[in-house]
Amino acid sequence: MNSATDLLRAFELMCQAHAMADIYEANRSVCKYVHSTSRGHEAIQLATAFCLQPHDFVSPYYRDESLLLGLGFTPYELMLQLLAKGDDIFSGGREYYAHPSYKGKDKPTIIHQSSATGMQVIPTTGIAQAIQYWETLQRKEAIQDEGSVKGSPSGPTASGLREEKRPDFMKASTLPIVVCSLGDASVTEGEVSEAFQFAVLKQLPIIYLVQDNNWGISVTAAEARAMNAFEYAAGFKGMGRVQVDGSDFEASLSVLKEVSTLVRQHRKPYVVHAQVPLLGHHTSGVRREFYRDQAEYANHSQHDPRPKLRNRLLSLGVAEQELRAIENRAAQTVADDFSRVQAAPEPAIVSVSEHVFAPTPVTVEKGERSPAGASKIMMVDAALFAIREIMQKHPEALLYGQDVGKRLGGVFREAATLADIFGEHRVFNTAIQEAYVVGSTAGMSAAGLRPIVEVQFADYIYPGFNQLVTELSKSCYLSSGKFPVSMILRVPTGAYGGGGPYHSGSIESTLLSIKGIKVVFPATAADMKGLMKAAFYDPNPVVMLEHKGLYWSKVPGTEEARTAEPDADYIIPLGKGLVVQAAVEGKIASGESAVVVTYGMGVYWAKEASRTLPGQIEIIDLRTLYPLDEQLVFERVSAHGKCLVLTEEQQLNSFAEALAGRISKQCFTALDQPVEVLGALNLPAVPMNIELEKAMLPTPEKVRRALEQLLNG
């Protein structure tokens, strides 16, 4: 039985939500930014909020203002975001209304999530995945403690959790849960299926709250989907599910109390499917009169949660006078807060570029790059050894992706032995779910983990692009720095040996069009290890492009990719290029030299090509494509006056061409002639046939001809 206190509190918050919708409608010229309201959805949202505790996590969707009111946010705080004011506690005026991000001890944590409907389900499921991971570490710690008491030594797979600060949400007296809220129309998204699949496979402690108002903008349920979310959930073995009248506050609260208790105690996923009316507009810009007829809207209005709850309170003996006082108080609070918000300051213009990235702690090169007596190792092993050292030191590090687990250790054996050393709770396989692999890291990071994930080939990254672009890259910026995403995405890339059109692509230009991520491209074993360490400690998303043709130095001319293994402390700051081959000073002084700016396989093409041009060619290995070491590039180009930018990518509209343009502008007065660019032919894919592949790609001979032409003017 729900208490009268809950009912009265819910009624007052419903009145606030109603007054907010009314005041927005009456002040449309002031409320100029696109927004949605929770009208019709108030009961299920408030019921959900009332069941959450401060150590829980929740991801509201764009219509969830009542849920936010129920968590304790004030109308004033919400309306600061409505009018994109500088004091907006969620995003500093950068995000839409009811797009919260919150980190505090008094309320559940709310990670950043986008407006791309259904997109938030993967990052939020990643939070539940992280919670389960922390719980697993605690159980293993308890087993080790028991073994130590019995005289059993702790082995090398000890969690090390005692040495780290346990997350606050794991210190509460009850276990945390996660709630992900979404509309029924978004359940048709393929990424929702990926999240559901992972949640039932791993039995994660998450509730998917589906608010079904029968509309997806102007598309009805009958037009868009063959089943509702409750029926859909039946196809996921192990998913609990329940339906409720989401316009009935008492029924909603009873169901949410039961489900939240079950998930808190038994750690399993649940779908709560709530039927609700839509009483407001889809958004302030897409108004109901555009597409809804009066009879249909009148039918929805019969299920308005606020009058329902009001009548219920009257039946329980609450006086009419008390209810009117609540209504008046709510209306006055909203009116006063709206006036205050209008007078609040706009964001400072200088803040526009803040929080693109969180500051990195790695700013200088440290450790020994070539320790005395160290054996030479391959690039693939350098990555393996770097991750092994990271995981030995940091229990918050884990590795997952397709085929990286115990049986195979990655299709390139780049994760070989790691699952044996650290256990399958830390190194494990996923299904063919690039979106989940990428997007789950946002939730994992917000819950205190530092995931390292893989996609098998660069050509396979595109299903994960939605998450990389929409969620990960924007999280730090749109949460005003509260939720940078600390993750490494490993991507084998590049062509050699007839890999064919779906295993040979180069994708750096596509990646570099995304703002808010960092892109690394090592060309030697030493750089692989040093950059992997820096990427791990960087609190931002880092994509590691790893040329599979350099992994084992099987391609003729790439033997120098094998280097002495740096020590365990070796680390290279991101954004620092390296001169890997210098020209003779006399050649530079006489104007007989040129500089090649390149990365990856281009380093070795340039080295081979320069053998016939002794002392004339300087080679810069960029190592990191973003951030880029522009200072080194501009300095060396200015010294030589001649520059070739070399890439494996298709040349037209590439990163290399963009870089050449920047060099031309910055070094204009020092250049003897235009900056040249050499890349692959502008073909849609790398052909399978080895001879055709060679014809498409740069080669040492092609680079040599380009350099000779550059030197001869």
XYZ file of C-alpha atoms in Angstrom:
713
model
C 0.000 0.000 0.000
C 1.400 3.381 -0.950
C 1.472 6.060 1.723
C -0.587 9.237 1.666
C 2.698 11.148 1.823
C 3.781 9.621 -1.495
C 0.445 10.459 -3.085
C 0.462 14.073 -1.912
C 4.077 14.556 -2.945
C 3.334 13.096 -6.365
C 0.302 15.327 -6.759
C 2.269 18.483 -6.005
C 4.973 17.517 -8.499
C 2.327 16.745 -11.119
C 0.913 20.202 -10.511
C 4.366 21.684 -10.989
C 4.819 19.802 -14.272
C 1.369 20.969 -15.418
C 2.171 24.584 -14.511
C 5.508 24.373 -16.286
C 3.876 23.148 -19.488
C 1.311 25.942 -19.277
C 3.864 28.675 -18.715
C 6.032 27.417 -21.587
C 3.012 27.488 -23.891
C 2.032 30.968 -22.748
C 5.568 32.261 -23.337
C 6.508 30.646 -26.618
C 8.626 33.583 -27.748
C 10.684 33.317 -24.559
C 10.873 29.507 -24.620
C 12.459 29.628 -28.050
C 14.603 26.501 -27.811
C 13.024 23.185 -28.794
C 11.608 21.300 -25.816
C 9.200 18.550 -24.835
C 7.165 18.212 -21.660
C 6.051 15.217 -19.624
C 2.312 15.902 -19.819
C 0.560 12.535 -19.634
C 3.693 10.700 -18.497
C 3.898 12.189 -15.005
C 2.658 9.217 -12.966
C 5.058 6.544 -14.211
C 7.965 8.969 -14.151
C 7.360 10.048 -10.562
C 6.844 6.448 -9.473
C 10.209 5.567 -10.968
C 11.950 8.486 -9.294
C 10.479 7.594 -5.894
C 12.059 4.120 -6.087
C 15.591 5.322 -6.807
C 18.320 5.922 -4.245
C 21.324 8.260 -4.412
C 23.744 5.416 -5.222
C 21.672 4.320 -8.234
C 21.977 5.404 -11.866
C 19.242 6.635 -14.187
C 19.150 7.733 -17.821
C 16.036 9.798 -18.520
C 14.877 10.488 -22.032
C 13.879 13.855 -23.440
C 10.312 13.803 -22.080
C 11.273 12.947 -18.487
C 10.991 16.294 -16.691
C 8.607 14.751 -14.095
C 11.170 12.055 -13.354
C 13.694 14.824 -12.717
C 11.261 16.666 -10.462
C 10.719 13.418 -8.581
C 14.464 13.050 -8.036
C 14.528 16.442 -6.346
C 15.549 18.842 -9.095
C 13.633 22.108 -8.852
C 11.638 23.804 -11.593
C 14.244 26.567 -11.477
C 17.077 24.124 -12.182
C 15.182 22.509 -15.034
C 14.149 25.801 -16.588
C 17.726 27.072 -16.603
C 18.321 24.371 -19.203
C 15.050 25.195 -20.966
C 16.335 28.708 -21.682
C 19.967 27.561 -22.159
C 21.264 29.770 -19.384
C 24.831 29.871 -18.166
C 23.892 28.519 -14.724
C 22.298 25.403 -16.213
C 23.652 22.765 -13.799
C 23.566 20.036 -16.408
C 25.346 21.488 -19.433
C 25.987 25.201 -19.025
C 23.539 26.104 -21.764
C 24.741 23.537 -24.299
C 22.028 20.875 -24.209
C 18.310 20.617 -24.850
C 15.728 20.773 -22.100
C 15.425 17.587 -20.009
C 18.817 16.355 -21.185
C 20.456 16.105 -17.777
C 23.868 14.984 -16.649
C 24.446 14.900 -12.936
C 27.065 13.673 -10.519
C 26.393 14.246 -6.826
C 25.918 12.352 -3.583
C 22.319 13.491 -3.026
C 20.715 12.027 -6.159
C 21.215 9.144 -8.584
C 23.986 9.632 -11.114
C 22.817 10.662 -14.580
C 25.345 10.210 -17.373
C 25.153 12.309 -20.505
C 22.971 10.876 -23.223
C 21.888 12.176 -26.583
C 18.540 12.896 -28.207
C 19.044 10.083 -30.713
C 16.159 7.946 -29.488
C 17.237 4.497 -28.368
C 20.892 5.509 -28.404
C 21.057 5.917 -24.621
C 20.220 2.261 -24.020
C 23.716 0.978 -24.816
C 25.710 3.413 -22.624
C 23.254 2.887 -19.787
C 23.502 -0.879 -20.091
C 27.249 -0.342 -19.903
C 26.730 1.125 -16.420
C 24.977 -2.066 -15.323
C 27.831 -4.050 -16.867
C 30.294 -2.027 -14.791
C 28.311 -2.563 -11.597
C 28.345 -6.294 -12.207
C 32.105 -6.137 -12.757
C 32.690 -4.369 -9.436
C 30.507 -6.951 -7.708
C 32.518 -9.746 -9.316
C 35.755 -8.227 -8.034
C 34.295 -8.037 -4.546
C 33.272 -11.688 -4.630
C 36.709 -12.728 -5.843
C 38.291 -10.666 -3.100
C 36.133 -12.415 -0.525
C 37.158 -15.819 -1.899
C 40.815 -14.818 -1.771
C 40.373 -13.671 1.829
C 38.847 -17.014 2.700
C 41.706 -18.813 0.928
C 44.277 -16.764 2.799
C 42.694 -17.700 6.105
C 42.994 -21.361 5.106
C 46.636 -20.890 4.151
C 46.200 -20.624 0.382
C 48.391 -17.968 -1.207
C 46.764 -15.377 -3.400
C 47.764 -15.805 -7.025
C 48.668 -13.362 -9.783
C 45.013 -12.881 -10.697
C 44.242 -11.150 -7.398
C 41.869 -8.292 -8.051
C 43.903 -5.639 -6.283
C 40.632 -3.968 -5.323
C 41.861 -3.182 -1.812
C 44.538 -0.994 -3.327
C 42.028 1.126 -5.184
C 39.316 3.395 -3.920
C 36.077 1.478 -4.126
C 33.402 3.443 -6.017
C 31.002 5.254 -3.721
C 28.004 3.494 -5.250
C 29.442 0.171 -4.076
C 29.638 1.338 -0.448
C 25.911 1.735 0.184
C 23.915 -0.640 2.359
C 21.918 -1.839 -0.662
C 23.145 -2.771 -4.114
C 22.819 -0.166 -6.860
C 20.486 -0.524 -9.816
C 20.245 1.203 -13.183
C 17.143 2.593 -14.854
C 17.054 3.403 -18.552
C 13.997 5.317 -19.725
C 12.875 5.335 -23.353
C 9.839 5.734 -25.543
C 8.206 2.708 -27.137
C 8.911 3.890 -30.688
C 12.661 3.796 -30.011
C 12.546 0.099 -29.090
C 12.594 -0.685 -32.809
C 16.179 0.618 -32.985
C 18.725 -2.133 -33.607
C 20.942 -0.792 -30.837
C 18.180 -1.456 -28.297
C 18.278 -5.085 -29.370
C 22.046 -5.192 -28.850
C 21.645 -3.812 -25.337
C 18.801 -6.193 -24.459
C 20.827 -9.117 -25.772
C 23.838 -8.253 -23.639
C 21.713 -7.545 -20.564
C 20.035 -10.954 -20.616
C 23.227 -12.769 -21.560
C 25.073 -11.334 -18.556
C 21.991 -10.876 -16.319
C 22.655 -7.236 -15.553
C 20.879 -5.198 -12.844
C 18.956 -2.807 -15.096
C 15.345 -1.745 -15.552
C 14.266 -0.601 -19.008
C 11.328 1.742 -18.438
C 9.386 1.960 -21.696
C 6.807 4.740 -21.847
C 4.333 3.903 -24.590
C 2.089 6.791 -25.685
C 1.335 5.182 -29.066
C 3.133 7.900 -31.006
C 6.567 8.299 -32.613
C 6.281 11.954 -33.609
C 3.470 11.641 -36.185
C 3.795 7.884 -36.669
C 1.393 5.655 -34.776
C 2.293 2.344 -33.213
C 0.152 0.525 -35.776
C 2.185 2.051 -38.606
C 5.631 1.506 -37.152
C 5.857 -1.706 -35.154
C 4.436 -5.201 -35.111
C 4.500 -5.510 -31.320
C 4.882 -3.361 -28.249
C 7.903 -3.427 -25.959
C 6.339 -5.925 -23.554
C 5.727 -8.380 -26.384
C 9.166 -7.707 -27.866
C 10.894 -8.400 -24.544
C 9.495 -11.932 -24.541
C 12.023 -12.784 -27.242
C 14.955 -12.142 -24.884
C 15.356 -15.192 -22.698
C 15.975 -14.146 -19.116
C 14.363 -10.692 -19.389
C 11.742 -9.991 -16.742
C 8.780 -8.018 -17.984
C 5.643 -6.393 -16.663
C 2.949 -4.054 -17.931
C 1.297 -1.237 -16.020
C -1.146 1.597 -16.545
C 1.386 4.398 -16.477
C -1.290 7.020 -15.918
C -2.216 5.475 -12.543
C 0.304 6.657 -9.971
C -0.547 4.075 -7.307
C -0.366 1.168 -9.739
C 2.878 2.519 -11.202
C 4.490 2.983 -7.801
C 3.513 -0.531 -6.700
C 4.999 -2.075 -9.832
C 8.189 -0.013 -9.682
C 8.693 -0.806 -6.005
C 8.332 -4.503 -6.712
C 10.570 -4.498 -9.784
C 13.269 -2.296 -8.265
C 13.401 -4.513 -5.170
C 13.616 -7.620 -7.326
C 16.423 -6.198 -9.473
C 18.240 -4.863 -6.416
C 18.171 -8.271 -4.765
C 18.326 -10.765 -7.641
C 20.427 -8.820 -10.199
C 18.492 -9.442 -13.403
C 17.191 -7.181 -16.182
C 13.563 -6.117 -16.405
C 11.338 -4.320 -18.907
C 8.538 -2.207 -17.460
C 6.083 -1.354 -20.218
C 3.864 1.580 -19.206
C 0.885 2.687 -21.281
C 0.566 6.472 -21.035
C -1.344 9.250 -22.784
C 0.455 11.984 -24.710
C -1.151 15.255 -23.661
C 1.458 17.755 -24.771
C 2.973 18.407 -28.152
C 5.647 16.094 -29.475
C 7.940 19.075 -29.112
C 7.431 22.808 -29.038
C 8.224 22.795 -32.755
C 6.153 19.762 -33.791
C 2.745 20.578 -32.387
C -0.078 18.118 -31.875
C -2.500 20.001 -34.112
C -0.204 19.247 -37.058
C -1.018 15.540 -37.032
C -3.554 14.543 -34.322
C -7.320 14.757 -34.644
C -9.474 16.071 -31.814
C -11.218 12.775 -31.059
C -7.964 10.896 -30.634
C -6.565 13.624 -28.391
C -9.762 13.701 -26.323
C -9.419 9.958 -25.762
C -5.908 10.468 -24.426
C -7.109 13.305 -22.196
C -9.448 10.933 -20.360
C -6.346 9.267 -18.916
C -4.661 12.398 -17.575
C -2.690 11.245 -14.479
C -3.206 14.458 -12.512
C -7.034 14.448 -12.338
C -6.879 10.700 -11.650
C -4.641 11.225 -8.650
C -6.640 14.232 -7.499
C -9.838 12.198 -7.447
C -8.070 9.401 -5.612
C -6.880 11.810 -2.930
C -10.418 13.159 -2.510
C -11.675 9.580 -2.085
C -9.076 9.050 0.639
C -10.415 12.023 2.577
C -8.014 14.763 1.558
C -9.875 18.056 1.654
C -10.606 20.004 -1.520
C -9.134 23.055 0.155
C -5.808 21.267 0.729
C -5.611 20.177 -2.887
C -6.322 23.711 -4.113
C -3.595 24.996 -1.830
C -1.168 22.512 -3.359
C -2.176 23.547 -6.873
C -1.782 27.235 -6.057
C 1.567 26.671 -4.370
C 2.874 24.707 -7.359
C 1.716 27.367 -9.830
C 3.309 30.141 -7.771
C 6.601 28.240 -7.427
C 6.794 27.722 -11.175
C 5.868 31.345 -11.947
C 8.465 32.689 -9.528
C 11.145 30.310 -10.830
C 10.360 31.186 -14.438
C 10.800 34.896 -13.688
C 14.128 34.196 -11.968
C 15.313 32.074 -14.882
C 14.520 34.788 -17.413
C 16.729 37.157 -15.443
C 19.564 34.624 -15.092
C 22.756 35.328 -17.044
C 23.484 33.864 -20.454
C 26.552 31.629 -20.805
C 29.870 33.442 -21.053
C 30.955 33.436 -24.687
C 34.486 32.459 -23.681
C 33.117 29.167 -22.303
C 32.148 27.910 -25.753
C 35.397 25.971 -26.225
C 35.668 24.591 -22.702
C 35.383 20.880 -21.836
C 36.016 19.442 -25.277
C 38.499 17.174 -23.517
C 39.299 16.500 -19.889
C 42.926 17.351 -19.045
C 45.336 14.463 -19.482
C 47.907 13.687 -16.786
C 50.450 12.540 -19.403
C 52.383 15.566 -20.629
C 56.006 14.419 -20.901
C 57.792 11.336 -22.179
C 58.949 9.125 -19.317
C 60.664 5.796 -18.814
C 63.289 4.037 -20.921
C 62.522 3.575 -24.592
C 65.438 1.211 -25.237
C 66.591 -0.393 -21.986
C 70.021 -2.013 -22.014
C 69.809 -5.675 -22.974
C 66.131 -5.499 -23.974
C 65.095 -7.890 -26.737
C 63.425 -6.655 -29.884
C 59.698 -7.297 -30.027
C 56.992 -7.094 -32.667
C 54.327 -4.402 -32.608
C 51.587 -6.915 -31.867
C 53.486 -8.062 -28.789
C 54.162 -4.508 -27.694
C 50.422 -3.918 -27.491
C 49.923 -7.199 -25.657
C 52.656 -6.416 -23.133
C 51.376 -2.871 -22.574
C 47.879 -4.081 -21.797
C 49.221 -6.826 -19.556
C 51.178 -4.287 -17.523
C 48.167 -1.991 -17.351
C 45.863 -4.759 -16.132
C 48.361 -5.958 -13.541
C 48.427 -2.482 -12.049
C 44.822 -1.406 -12.509
C 41.854 -3.606 -11.554
C 39.582 -1.059 -13.218
C 41.032 -2.039 -16.608
C 39.309 -4.689 -18.689
C 39.370 -5.801 -22.318
C 36.508 -6.997 -24.481
C 35.448 -7.347 -28.093
C 34.898 -10.009 -30.733
C 37.152 -13.066 -30.332
C 39.559 -11.460 -27.832
C 38.734 -14.045 -25.165
C 40.499 -17.145 -23.965
C 40.141 -19.450 -26.978
C 41.653 -17.172 -29.628
C 43.034 -14.018 -28.020
C 42.104 -11.852 -30.992
C 42.163 -12.571 -34.700
C 45.732 -11.236 -34.745
C 46.585 -12.883 -31.402
C 46.899 -9.368 -30.030
C 45.221 -10.416 -26.762
C 46.802 -13.885 -26.482
C 47.210 -15.137 -22.884
C 45.420 -12.146 -21.313
C 42.266 -14.085 -20.421
C 44.418 -16.855 -18.945
C 46.237 -14.356 -16.752
C 43.385 -12.111 -15.670
C 40.292 -14.250 -15.942
C 37.256 -14.185 -18.170
C 35.563 -11.515 -16.072
C 38.261 -9.068 -17.256
C 39.021 -10.316 -20.780
C 36.001 -11.633 -22.643
C 34.267 -12.044 -25.956
C 31.241 -10.156 -27.190
C 28.820 -10.967 -29.956
C 29.005 -9.196 -33.313
C 27.836 -5.963 -31.711
C 30.123 -3.108 -32.663
C 27.612 -0.555 -31.415
C 27.464 -2.216 -28.013
C 31.237 -2.702 -27.814
C 31.837 1.002 -28.481
C 28.872 2.565 -26.691
C 29.003 0.516 -23.509
C 32.319 2.136 -22.668
C 30.527 5.406 -21.883
C 28.631 3.733 -19.067
C 31.624 1.700 -17.950
C 33.741 4.844 -17.709
C 31.078 6.724 -15.755
C 31.059 3.869 -13.238
C 34.792 4.081 -12.612
C 36.221 1.604 -15.122
C 38.722 2.116 -17.944
C 37.695 -0.247 -20.733
C 39.895 -1.279 -23.629
C 37.767 -2.591 -26.490
C 38.338 -3.834 -30.025
C 36.673 -4.075 -33.370
C 38.274 -6.654 -35.614
C 38.971 -4.485 -38.661
C 38.672 -0.815 -39.524
C 36.005 -1.680 -42.094
C 33.829 -3.032 -39.280
C 33.794 0.131 -37.198
C 30.845 1.764 -38.925
C 28.061 0.061 -36.916
C 29.740 1.586 -33.851
C 29.894 5.077 -35.317
C 26.504 6.110 -33.941
C 27.810 5.594 -30.433
C 31.271 7.030 -31.084
C 29.914 10.211 -32.665
C 26.707 10.821 -30.753
C 27.509 9.578 -27.269
C 31.238 9.257 -26.597
C 32.628 12.258 -28.458
C 30.063 14.701 -27.044
C 29.828 13.443 -23.467
C 32.541 15.599 -21.909
C 31.508 18.754 -23.749
C 27.755 18.492 -23.214
C 28.091 17.516 -19.544
C 30.412 20.478 -18.881
C 33.243 18.121 -18.074
C 31.397 15.821 -15.669
C 31.479 12.734 -17.875
C 34.533 12.403 -20.096
C 34.684 8.871 -21.478
C 37.928 7.122 -20.625
C 38.323 4.307 -23.126
C 40.632 2.867 -25.759
C 39.179 1.573 -29.009
C 41.692 -0.672 -30.784
C 41.222 -0.863 -34.566
C 43.425 -2.992 -36.843
C 43.695 -1.052 -40.077
C 45.462 -0.888 -43.427
C 46.080 -3.083 -46.448
C 48.625 -5.736 -47.331
C 48.771 -9.195 -48.832
C 45.338 -9.361 -50.479
C 43.139 -8.609 -47.496
C 40.337 -7.518 -49.773
C 37.677 -4.827 -49.657
C 36.358 -5.426 -46.119
C 39.605 -6.056 -44.250
C 41.959 -3.441 -45.673
C 40.356 -0.034 -45.269
C 41.944 3.097 -43.839
C 39.499 5.236 -41.867
C 41.512 8.028 -40.262
C 39.878 10.867 -42.218
C 36.441 9.660 -41.183
C 37.543 9.442 -37.564
C 39.218 12.832 -37.637
C 35.977 14.477 -38.720
C 34.668 13.633 -35.230
C 35.431 16.276 -32.631
C 35.945 15.083 -29.058
C 38.020 11.967 -29.717
C 41.763 11.400 -30.038
C 43.331 9.309 -32.800
C 46.668 7.520 -32.442
C 48.627 5.657 -35.135
C 51.882 4.017 -33.942
C 54.412 2.694 -36.443
C 56.879 0.890 -34.164
C 56.724 -1.468 -31.215
C 58.180 1.134 -28.849
C 55.604 3.723 -29.919
C 52.830 1.159 -29.657
C 53.673 0.488 -26.022
C 54.286 4.094 -25.039
C 51.178 5.401 -26.763
C 48.984 2.587 -25.419
C 49.967 3.586 -21.890
C 49.219 7.250 -22.588
C 45.873 6.352 -24.129
C 44.933 4.364 -21.045
C 45.683 7.222 -18.650
C 44.004 9.787 -20.884
C 40.473 10.448 -19.531
C 39.085 10.864 -23.056
C 38.097 8.495 -25.892
C 41.182 7.351 -27.794
C 41.101 5.338 -31.017
C 44.275 3.302 -31.574
C 44.744 2.628 -35.283
C 47.107 -0.339 -35.538
C 48.379 -1.256 -38.996
C 48.039 -4.991 -39.291
C 50.807 -5.037 -41.892
C 53.202 -3.827 -39.188
C 52.059 -6.201 -36.430
C 54.662 -8.865 -37.314
C 56.868 -6.892 -39.763
C 55.970 -9.369 -42.482
C 55.858 -6.704 -45.170
C 59.326 -6.274 -46.775
C 60.981 -3.087 -45.553
C 59.124 -2.915 -42.227
C 61.705 -4.719 -40.103
C 62.386 -1.521 -38.152
C 58.871 -1.715 -36.713
C 60.440 -4.245 -34.350
C 62.218 -2.420 -31.546
C 63.658 -3.086 -28.133
C 60.838 -3.376 -25.628
C 60.563 -0.212 -23.519
C 60.392 -0.605 -19.774
C 57.109 -0.763 -17.853
C 57.231 2.972 -17.068
C 57.642 4.107 -20.657
C 54.960 6.481 -21.844
C 54.674 8.964 -24.738
C 52.338 11.974 -24.522
C 49.705 12.030 -27.226
C 50.327 14.754 -29.792
C 54.110 14.399 -30.043
C 55.548 13.555 -33.459
C 59.022 12.158 -34.028
C 61.739 12.779 -36.600
C 62.578 9.181 -37.515
C 65.080 10.098 -40.220
C 67.069 13.314 -40.439
C 68.497 14.958 -43.538
C 72.089 16.151 -43.786
C 72.459 19.772 -42.683
C 74.442 20.634 -45.783
C 71.641 19.382 -48.041
C 69.118 21.416 -46.060
C 71.258 24.555 -46.303
C 71.708 24.173 -50.063
C 67.992 23.623 -50.706
C 68.482 20.011 -51.817
C 66.271 18.436 -49.146
C 62.606 17.721 -48.474
C 60.553 16.518 -45.547
C 57.998 13.708 -45.662
C 55.149 14.011 -43.157
C 53.536 10.627 -42.686
C 52.451 7.872 -40.290
C 51.839 4.125 -40.170
C 53.014 2.239 -43.247
C 53.978 5.526 -44.863
C 57.016 5.698 -42.581
C 58.458 2.584 -44.225
C 57.534 3.546 -47.760
C 59.333 6.850 -47.199
C 62.395 5.178 -45.690
C 62.701 2.759 -48.582
C 62.163 5.495 -51.167
C 64.799 7.735 -49.598
C 67.587 5.169 -49.977
C 68.286 6.485 -53.485
C 68.302 10.067 -52.177
C 70.953 9.883 -49.454
C 70.939 12.688 -46.911
C 68.155 14.579 -48.676
C 64.992 13.271 -47.004
C 63.758 13.955 -43.492
C 60.843 11.820 -42.294
C 58.386 12.848 -39.602
C 56.239 10.124 -38.037
C 53.193 11.937 -36.685
C 52.358 9.042 -34.306
C 49.221 10.893 -33.146
C 46.829 12.303 -35.732
C 44.774 14.197 -33.159
C 46.078 16.010 -31.269
C 48.615 16.777 -33.979
C 52.167 17.979 -33.407
C 51.772 21.024 -35.626
C 54.758 22.762 -34.066
C 57.130 20.015 -35.197
C 55.571 19.804 -38.659
C 55.619 23.540 -39.340
C 59.129 23.917 -37.946
C 60.621 21.170 -40.102
C 58.714 22.107 -43.261
C 59.936 25.681 -42.850
C 63.496 24.386 -42.525
C 63.324 22.420 -45.788
C 60.929 24.455 -47.936
C 59.683 21.291 -49.626
C 57.123 18.849 -48.209
C 55.352 15.655 -49.178
C 52.413 14.493 -47.073
C 52.152 10.724 -47.476
C 49.139 8.593 -46.562
C 47.731 5.134 -47.269
C 44.206 6.519 -47.476
C 42.487 7.419 -50.694
C 43.930 10.850 -51.359
C 40.939 12.943 -52.403
C 39.360 14.873 -49.481
C 41.627 13.098 -47.022
C 43.255 14.107 -43.744
C 46.511 14.321 -45.706
C 45.080 16.900 -48.099
C 43.669 18.914 -45.223
C 47.046 18.821 -43.489
C 48.780 19.912 -46.684
C 46.469 22.910 -46.832
C 47.308 23.907 -43.253
C 51.020 23.510 -43.945
C 50.698 25.662 -47.052
C 49.055 28.433 -45.071
C 51.348 28.354 -42.047
C 54.601 27.868 -43.959
C 53.751 29.927 -47.039
C 56.735 32.246 -46.975
C 59.195 29.377 -46.356
C 57.970 27.088 -49.138
C 59.916 26.734 -52.373
C 56.951 25.121 -54.103
C 53.478 23.766 -53.292
C 53.076 21.043 -50.690
C 52.574 17.703 -52.434
C 50.280 14.884 -51.309
C 50.528 11.210 -52.190
C 47.893 8.680 -51.202
C 45.978 5.732 -52.552
C 43.898 5.932 -55.712
C 40.401 7.274 -55.196
C 38.608 3.936 -55.317
C 35.651 2.787 -53.188
C 37.547 -0.172 -51.708
C 40.826 -2.037 -51.728
C 40.593 -4.803 -54.365
C 41.344 -8.405 -53.416
C 43.906 -9.209 -56.096
C 47.402 -8.461 -54.799
C 48.535 -6.772 -57.998
C 45.435 -4.586 -58.046
C 46.042 -3.785 -54.383
C 49.580 -2.651 -55.209
C 48.267 -0.580 -58.083
C 45.911 1.229 -55.741
C 48.275 1.857 -52.820
C 51.374 4.021 -52.545
C 54.598 2.058 -52.886
C 58.237 2.946 -52.236
C 58.712 3.409 -55.985
C 55.753 5.800 -56.231
C 57.071 7.725 -53.235
C 60.583 7.883 -54.764
C 59.215 9.368 -57.995
C 57.189 11.930 -56.046
C 60.244 12.938 -54.019
C 62.457 13.264 -57.075
C 59.900 15.482 -58.725
C 59.613 17.551 -55.538
C 63.398 17.960 -55.237
C 63.828 18.831 -58.897
C 61.104 21.453 -58.788
